Short mmCIF file of C-alpha atoms and ligand atoms in Angstrom, two decimals:
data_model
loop_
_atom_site.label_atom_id
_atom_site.label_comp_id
_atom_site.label_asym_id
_atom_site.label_seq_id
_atom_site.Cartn_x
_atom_site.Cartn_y
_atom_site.Cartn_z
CA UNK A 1385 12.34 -58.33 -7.40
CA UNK A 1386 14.75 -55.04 -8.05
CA UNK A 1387 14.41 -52.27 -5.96
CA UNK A 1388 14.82 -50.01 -8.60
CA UNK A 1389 13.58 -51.92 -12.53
CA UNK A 1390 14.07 -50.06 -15.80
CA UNK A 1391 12.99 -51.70 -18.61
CA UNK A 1392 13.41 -50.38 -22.09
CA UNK A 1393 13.57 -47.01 -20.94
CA UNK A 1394 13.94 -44.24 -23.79
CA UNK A 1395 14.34 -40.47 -23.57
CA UNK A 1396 14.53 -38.18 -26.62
CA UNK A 1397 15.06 -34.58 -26.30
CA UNK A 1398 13.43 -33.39 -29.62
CA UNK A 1399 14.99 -35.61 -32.32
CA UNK A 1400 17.92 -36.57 -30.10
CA UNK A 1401 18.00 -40.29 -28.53
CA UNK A 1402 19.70 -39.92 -25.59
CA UNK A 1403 18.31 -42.95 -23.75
CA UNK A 1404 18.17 -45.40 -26.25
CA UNK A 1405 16.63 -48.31 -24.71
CA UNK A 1406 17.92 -49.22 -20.80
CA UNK A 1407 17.40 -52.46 -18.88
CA UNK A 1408 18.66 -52.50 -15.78
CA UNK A 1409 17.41 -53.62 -12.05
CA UNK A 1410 19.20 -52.81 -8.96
CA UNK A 1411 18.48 -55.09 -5.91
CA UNK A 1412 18.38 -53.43 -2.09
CA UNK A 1413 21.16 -52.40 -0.84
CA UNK A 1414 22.76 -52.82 -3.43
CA UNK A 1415 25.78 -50.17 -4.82
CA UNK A 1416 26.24 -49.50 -8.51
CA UNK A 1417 28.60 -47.06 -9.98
CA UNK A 1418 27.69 -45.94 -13.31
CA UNK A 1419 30.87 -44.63 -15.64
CA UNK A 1420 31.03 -43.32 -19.75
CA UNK A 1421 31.67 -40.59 -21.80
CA UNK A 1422 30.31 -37.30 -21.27
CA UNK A 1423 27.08 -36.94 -23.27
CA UNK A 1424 26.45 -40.72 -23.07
CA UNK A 1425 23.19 -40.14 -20.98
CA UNK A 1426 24.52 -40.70 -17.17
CA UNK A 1427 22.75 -37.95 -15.40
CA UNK A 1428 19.70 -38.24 -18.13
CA UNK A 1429 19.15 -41.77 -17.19
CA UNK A 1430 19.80 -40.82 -13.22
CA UNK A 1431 16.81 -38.20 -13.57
CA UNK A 1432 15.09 -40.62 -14.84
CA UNK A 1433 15.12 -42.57 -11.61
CA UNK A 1434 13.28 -39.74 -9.91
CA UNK A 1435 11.05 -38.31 -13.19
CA UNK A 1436 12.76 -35.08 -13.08
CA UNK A 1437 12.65 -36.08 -16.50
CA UNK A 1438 9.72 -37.12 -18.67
CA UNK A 1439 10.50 -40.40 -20.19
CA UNK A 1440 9.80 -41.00 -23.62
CA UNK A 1441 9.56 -44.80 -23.78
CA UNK A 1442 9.42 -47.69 -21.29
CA UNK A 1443 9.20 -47.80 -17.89
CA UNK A 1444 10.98 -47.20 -14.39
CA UNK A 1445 9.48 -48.69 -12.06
CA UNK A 1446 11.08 -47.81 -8.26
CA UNK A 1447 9.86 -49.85 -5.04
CA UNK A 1448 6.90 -51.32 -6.90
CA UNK A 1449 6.04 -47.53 -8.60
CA UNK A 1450 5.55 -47.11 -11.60
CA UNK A 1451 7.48 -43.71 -11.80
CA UNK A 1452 5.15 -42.18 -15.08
CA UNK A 1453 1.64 -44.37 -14.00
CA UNK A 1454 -0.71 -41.20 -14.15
CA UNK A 1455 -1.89 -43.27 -10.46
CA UNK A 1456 1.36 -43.01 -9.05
CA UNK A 1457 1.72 -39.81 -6.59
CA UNK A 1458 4.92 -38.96 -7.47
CA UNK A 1459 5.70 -36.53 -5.13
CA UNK A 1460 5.66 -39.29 -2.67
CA UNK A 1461 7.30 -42.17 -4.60
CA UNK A 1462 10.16 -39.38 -4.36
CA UNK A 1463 10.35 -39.28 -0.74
CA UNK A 1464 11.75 -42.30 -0.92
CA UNK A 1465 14.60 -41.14 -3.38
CA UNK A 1466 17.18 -39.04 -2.60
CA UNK A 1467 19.15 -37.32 -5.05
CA UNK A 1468 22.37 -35.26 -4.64
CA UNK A 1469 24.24 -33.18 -7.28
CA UNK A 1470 27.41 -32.25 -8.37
CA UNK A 1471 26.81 -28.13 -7.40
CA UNK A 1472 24.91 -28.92 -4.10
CA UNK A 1473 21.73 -26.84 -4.68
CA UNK A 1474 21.85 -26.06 -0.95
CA UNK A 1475 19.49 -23.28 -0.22
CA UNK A 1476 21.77 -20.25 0.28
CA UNK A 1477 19.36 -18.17 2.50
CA UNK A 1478 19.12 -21.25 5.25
CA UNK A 1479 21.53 -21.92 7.58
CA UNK A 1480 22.31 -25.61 7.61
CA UNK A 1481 19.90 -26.51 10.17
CA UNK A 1482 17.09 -25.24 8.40
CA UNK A 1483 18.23 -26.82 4.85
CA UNK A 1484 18.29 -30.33 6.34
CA UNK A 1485 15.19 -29.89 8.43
CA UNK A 1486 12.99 -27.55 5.54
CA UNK A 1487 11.92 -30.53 3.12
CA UNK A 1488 10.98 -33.43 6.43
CA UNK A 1489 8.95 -30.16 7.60
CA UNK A 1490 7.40 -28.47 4.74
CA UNK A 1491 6.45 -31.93 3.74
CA UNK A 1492 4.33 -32.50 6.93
CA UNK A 1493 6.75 -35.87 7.48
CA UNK A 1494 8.30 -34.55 10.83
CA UNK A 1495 7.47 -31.95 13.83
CA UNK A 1496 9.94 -29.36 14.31
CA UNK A 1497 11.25 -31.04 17.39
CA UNK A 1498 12.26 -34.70 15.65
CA UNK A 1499 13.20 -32.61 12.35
CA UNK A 1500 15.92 -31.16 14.79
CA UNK A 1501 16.93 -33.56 16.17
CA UNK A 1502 17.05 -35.76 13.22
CA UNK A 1503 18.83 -32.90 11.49
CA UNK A 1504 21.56 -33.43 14.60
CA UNK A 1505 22.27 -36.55 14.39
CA UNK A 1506 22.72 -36.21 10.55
CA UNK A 1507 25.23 -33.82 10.58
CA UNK A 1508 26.97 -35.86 13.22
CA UNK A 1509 26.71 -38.29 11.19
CA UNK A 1510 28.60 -36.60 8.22
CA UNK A 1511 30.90 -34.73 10.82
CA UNK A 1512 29.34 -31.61 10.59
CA UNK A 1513 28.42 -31.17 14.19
CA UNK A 1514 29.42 -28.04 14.78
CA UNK A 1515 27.86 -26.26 11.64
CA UNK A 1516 24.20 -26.09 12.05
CA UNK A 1517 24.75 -22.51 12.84
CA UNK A 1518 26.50 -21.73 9.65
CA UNK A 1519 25.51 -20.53 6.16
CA UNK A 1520 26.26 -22.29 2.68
CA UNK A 1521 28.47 -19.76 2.33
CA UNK A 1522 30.69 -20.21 5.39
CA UNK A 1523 31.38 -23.77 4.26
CA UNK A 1524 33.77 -25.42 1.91
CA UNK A 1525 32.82 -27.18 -1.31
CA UNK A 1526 33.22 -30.66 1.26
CA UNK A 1527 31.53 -29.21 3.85
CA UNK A 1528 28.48 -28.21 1.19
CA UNK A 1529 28.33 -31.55 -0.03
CA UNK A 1530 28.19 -33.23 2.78
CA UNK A 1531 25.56 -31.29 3.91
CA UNK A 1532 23.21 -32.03 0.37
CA UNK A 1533 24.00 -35.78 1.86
CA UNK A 1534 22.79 -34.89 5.16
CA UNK A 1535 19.65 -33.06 3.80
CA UNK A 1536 19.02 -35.64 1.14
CA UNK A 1537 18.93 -38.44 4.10
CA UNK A 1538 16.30 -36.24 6.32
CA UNK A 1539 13.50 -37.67 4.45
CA UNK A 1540 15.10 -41.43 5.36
CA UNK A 1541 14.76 -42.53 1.92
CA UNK A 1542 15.46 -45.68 0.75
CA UNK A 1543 16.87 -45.20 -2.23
CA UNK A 1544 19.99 -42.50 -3.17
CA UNK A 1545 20.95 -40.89 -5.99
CA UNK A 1546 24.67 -39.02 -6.37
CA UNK A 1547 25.22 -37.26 -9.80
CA UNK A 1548 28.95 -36.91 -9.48
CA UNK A 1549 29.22 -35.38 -5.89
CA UNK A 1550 32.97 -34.93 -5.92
CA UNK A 1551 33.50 -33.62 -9.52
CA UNK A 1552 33.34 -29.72 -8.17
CA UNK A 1553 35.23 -30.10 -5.24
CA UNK A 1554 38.95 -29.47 -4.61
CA UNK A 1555 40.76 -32.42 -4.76
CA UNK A 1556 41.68 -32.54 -1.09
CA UNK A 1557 37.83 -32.62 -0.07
CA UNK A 1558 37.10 -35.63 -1.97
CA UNK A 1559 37.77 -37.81 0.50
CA UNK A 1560 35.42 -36.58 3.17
CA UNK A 1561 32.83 -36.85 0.86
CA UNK A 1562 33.65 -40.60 -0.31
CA UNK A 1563 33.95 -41.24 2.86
CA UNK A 1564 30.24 -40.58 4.19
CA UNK A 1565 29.14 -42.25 0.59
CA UNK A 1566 31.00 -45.39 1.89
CA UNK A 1567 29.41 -45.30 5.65
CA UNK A 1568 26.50 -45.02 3.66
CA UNK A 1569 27.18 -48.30 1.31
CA UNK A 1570 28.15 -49.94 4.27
CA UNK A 1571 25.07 -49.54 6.36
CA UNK A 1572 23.10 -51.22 3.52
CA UNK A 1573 21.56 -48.11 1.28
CA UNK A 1574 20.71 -49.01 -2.11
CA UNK A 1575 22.80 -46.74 -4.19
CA UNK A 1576 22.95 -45.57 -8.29
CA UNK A 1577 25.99 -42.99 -8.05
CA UNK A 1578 27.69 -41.26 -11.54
CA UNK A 1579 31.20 -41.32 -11.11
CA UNK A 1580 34.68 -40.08 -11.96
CA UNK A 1581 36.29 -41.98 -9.10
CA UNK A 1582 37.74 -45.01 -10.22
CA UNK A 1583 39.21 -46.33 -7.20
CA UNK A 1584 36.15 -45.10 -5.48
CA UNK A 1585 33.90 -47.53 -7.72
CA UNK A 1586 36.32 -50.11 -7.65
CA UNK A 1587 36.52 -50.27 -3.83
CA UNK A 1588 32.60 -49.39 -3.16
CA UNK A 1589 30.87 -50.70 -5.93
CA UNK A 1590 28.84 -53.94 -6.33
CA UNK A 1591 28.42 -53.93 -9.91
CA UNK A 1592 30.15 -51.17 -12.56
CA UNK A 1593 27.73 -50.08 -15.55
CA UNK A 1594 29.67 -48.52 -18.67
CA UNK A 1595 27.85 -46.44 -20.68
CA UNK A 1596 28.41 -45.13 -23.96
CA UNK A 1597 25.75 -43.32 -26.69
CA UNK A 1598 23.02 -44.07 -24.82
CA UNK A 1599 23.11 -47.59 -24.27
CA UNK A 1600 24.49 -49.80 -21.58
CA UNK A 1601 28.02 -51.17 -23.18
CA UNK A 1602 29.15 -53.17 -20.53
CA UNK A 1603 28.40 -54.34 -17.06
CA UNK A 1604 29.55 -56.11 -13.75
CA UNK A 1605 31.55 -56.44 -10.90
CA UNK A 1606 34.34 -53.84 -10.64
CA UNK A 1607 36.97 -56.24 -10.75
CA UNK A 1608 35.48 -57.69 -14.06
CA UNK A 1609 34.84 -54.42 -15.59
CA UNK A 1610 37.97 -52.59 -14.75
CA UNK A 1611 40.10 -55.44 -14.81
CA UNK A 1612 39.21 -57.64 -17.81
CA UNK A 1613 36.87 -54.75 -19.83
CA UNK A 1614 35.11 -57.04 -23.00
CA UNK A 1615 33.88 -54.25 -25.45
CA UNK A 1616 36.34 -51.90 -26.92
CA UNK A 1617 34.56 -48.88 -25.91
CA UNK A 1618 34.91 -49.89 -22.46
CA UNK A 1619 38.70 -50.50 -23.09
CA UNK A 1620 39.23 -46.99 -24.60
CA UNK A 1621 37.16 -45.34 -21.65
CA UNK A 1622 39.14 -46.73 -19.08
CA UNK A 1623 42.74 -46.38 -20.95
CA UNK A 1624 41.86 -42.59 -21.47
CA UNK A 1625 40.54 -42.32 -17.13
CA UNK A 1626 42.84 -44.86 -15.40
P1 ADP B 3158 26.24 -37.30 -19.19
O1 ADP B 3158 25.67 -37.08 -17.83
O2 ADP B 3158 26.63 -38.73 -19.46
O3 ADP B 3158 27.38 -36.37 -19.51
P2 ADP B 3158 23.73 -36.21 -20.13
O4 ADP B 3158 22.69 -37.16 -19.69
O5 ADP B 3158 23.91 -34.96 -19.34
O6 ADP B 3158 25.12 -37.00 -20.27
O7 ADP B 3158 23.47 -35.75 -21.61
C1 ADP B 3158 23.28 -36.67 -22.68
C2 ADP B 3158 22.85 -35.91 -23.91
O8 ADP B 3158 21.58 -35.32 -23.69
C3 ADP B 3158 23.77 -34.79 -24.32
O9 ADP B 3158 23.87 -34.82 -25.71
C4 ADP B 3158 23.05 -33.56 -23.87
O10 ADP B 3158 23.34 -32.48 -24.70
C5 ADP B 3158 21.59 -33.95 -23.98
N1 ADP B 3158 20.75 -33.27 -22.98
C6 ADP B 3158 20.81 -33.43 -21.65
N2 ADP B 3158 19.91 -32.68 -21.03
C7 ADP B 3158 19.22 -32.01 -22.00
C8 ADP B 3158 18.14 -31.07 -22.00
N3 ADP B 3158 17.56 -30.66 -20.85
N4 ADP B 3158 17.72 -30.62 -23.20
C9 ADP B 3158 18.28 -31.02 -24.35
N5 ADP B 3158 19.30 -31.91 -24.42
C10 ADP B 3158 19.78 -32.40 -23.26
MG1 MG B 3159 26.24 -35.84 -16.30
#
């Protein structure tokens, strides 16, 4: 049984298809790098993985939730899901502490005390030790992200989300960034990450998903998909990125 299941999953805005009928399950722990075009439905299909979008057919279905089931309370299937963007969305009027620590406590899912200290050993964790203190502001576009990371983790979700987290950053923070995504592959999280970084996918992910127009072109290992691409499409992607 997939961790995450979509099945036939459509999303219109108006009279646009941009989903155009997904099927795709992603097992625990299990890392898969979506690439395509832009406008081909990437960060559509991501939100759909949370409902920050309304779907318009089909079904997503995440740890045994139905995400649109009218029963589902979706406010805690998302708990489980976290989700980090290419601009951050940090709160700019918390320090860091209090960005990593607001959603555990406002939620009622941790006491100030472990929502500290969890908040600790998170930025530890992403090497941000010493800037607990410090305002969005005071950090660099690295920094920032890997903060989101470290705030997206405080709820100790299962499941994670990256919309392409490097794409706004300077090109000598990308690293540090890949490099907590990859500490986090390692130790087993299931992830769905939109993605730029070829080498990055290549190296991290378990499976590659191309997509293109809405649909789900290609798909498979990275070595398959970047090294012995089937559809066309796929083959003109990667000629234009690699
Ligand atoms: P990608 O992430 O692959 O670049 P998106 O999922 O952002 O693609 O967008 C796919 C298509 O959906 C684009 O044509 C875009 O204009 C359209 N789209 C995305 N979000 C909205 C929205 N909120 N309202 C209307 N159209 C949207
Ligand atoms: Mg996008």
């Amino acid at each position: 049984m997939g961790k995450i299941r979509v099945e036939g999953l459509k999303k219109s805005y108006g009279s646009n298809e941009v989903l155009k009928g997904i099927d795709v399950q992603v097992q625990e722990g299990e890392v898969v790098c979506l690439i395509g075009p832009s406008g081909s439905g990437k960060s559509t299909f991501l939100r759909c993985i949370n409902r920050l979008e309304e779907i318009t057919g089909g079904r997503v279905i995440v740890d045994d939730q139905d995400l649109n089931d009218a029963k589902t309370d979706i406010n805690k299937a998302r708990e489980n899901i976290g989700m980090v963007f290419q601009h951050f969305n940090l709160f700019p009027h918390f320090n860091v502490l209090r960005n990593i620590t607001f959603a555990p406590m406002e939620l009622g899912k941790m006491k100030e005390e472990e929502a500290h200290s969890t908040a600790l050993r998170l930025l530890e964790r992403v090497g941000l030790a010493d800037k607990a203190d410090a305002f969005p502001s005071q950090l660099s576009g690295g920094q920032k992200q890997r903060v989101a990371i470290a705030r997206a983790l405080a709820m100790n979700p299962d499941v994670m989300l990256f919309d392409e987290p490097t794409s706004a950053l300077d090109p000598e923070m990308v690293g540090e960034v890949l490099g907590v995504m990859k500490d986090l592959a390692r130790e087993g999280m299931t992830m769905v990450i939109v993605t730029h970084e070829m080498g990055f996918a290549r190296e991290v992910a378990d499976r590659v998903i191309f997509m293109d127009g809405g649909f789900i072109v290609e798909q498979g290992p990275p070595e398959e998909v970047f090294g012995n691409p089937k559809h066309e499409r796929t083959i003109s992607f990667l000629e234009k990125v690699l």
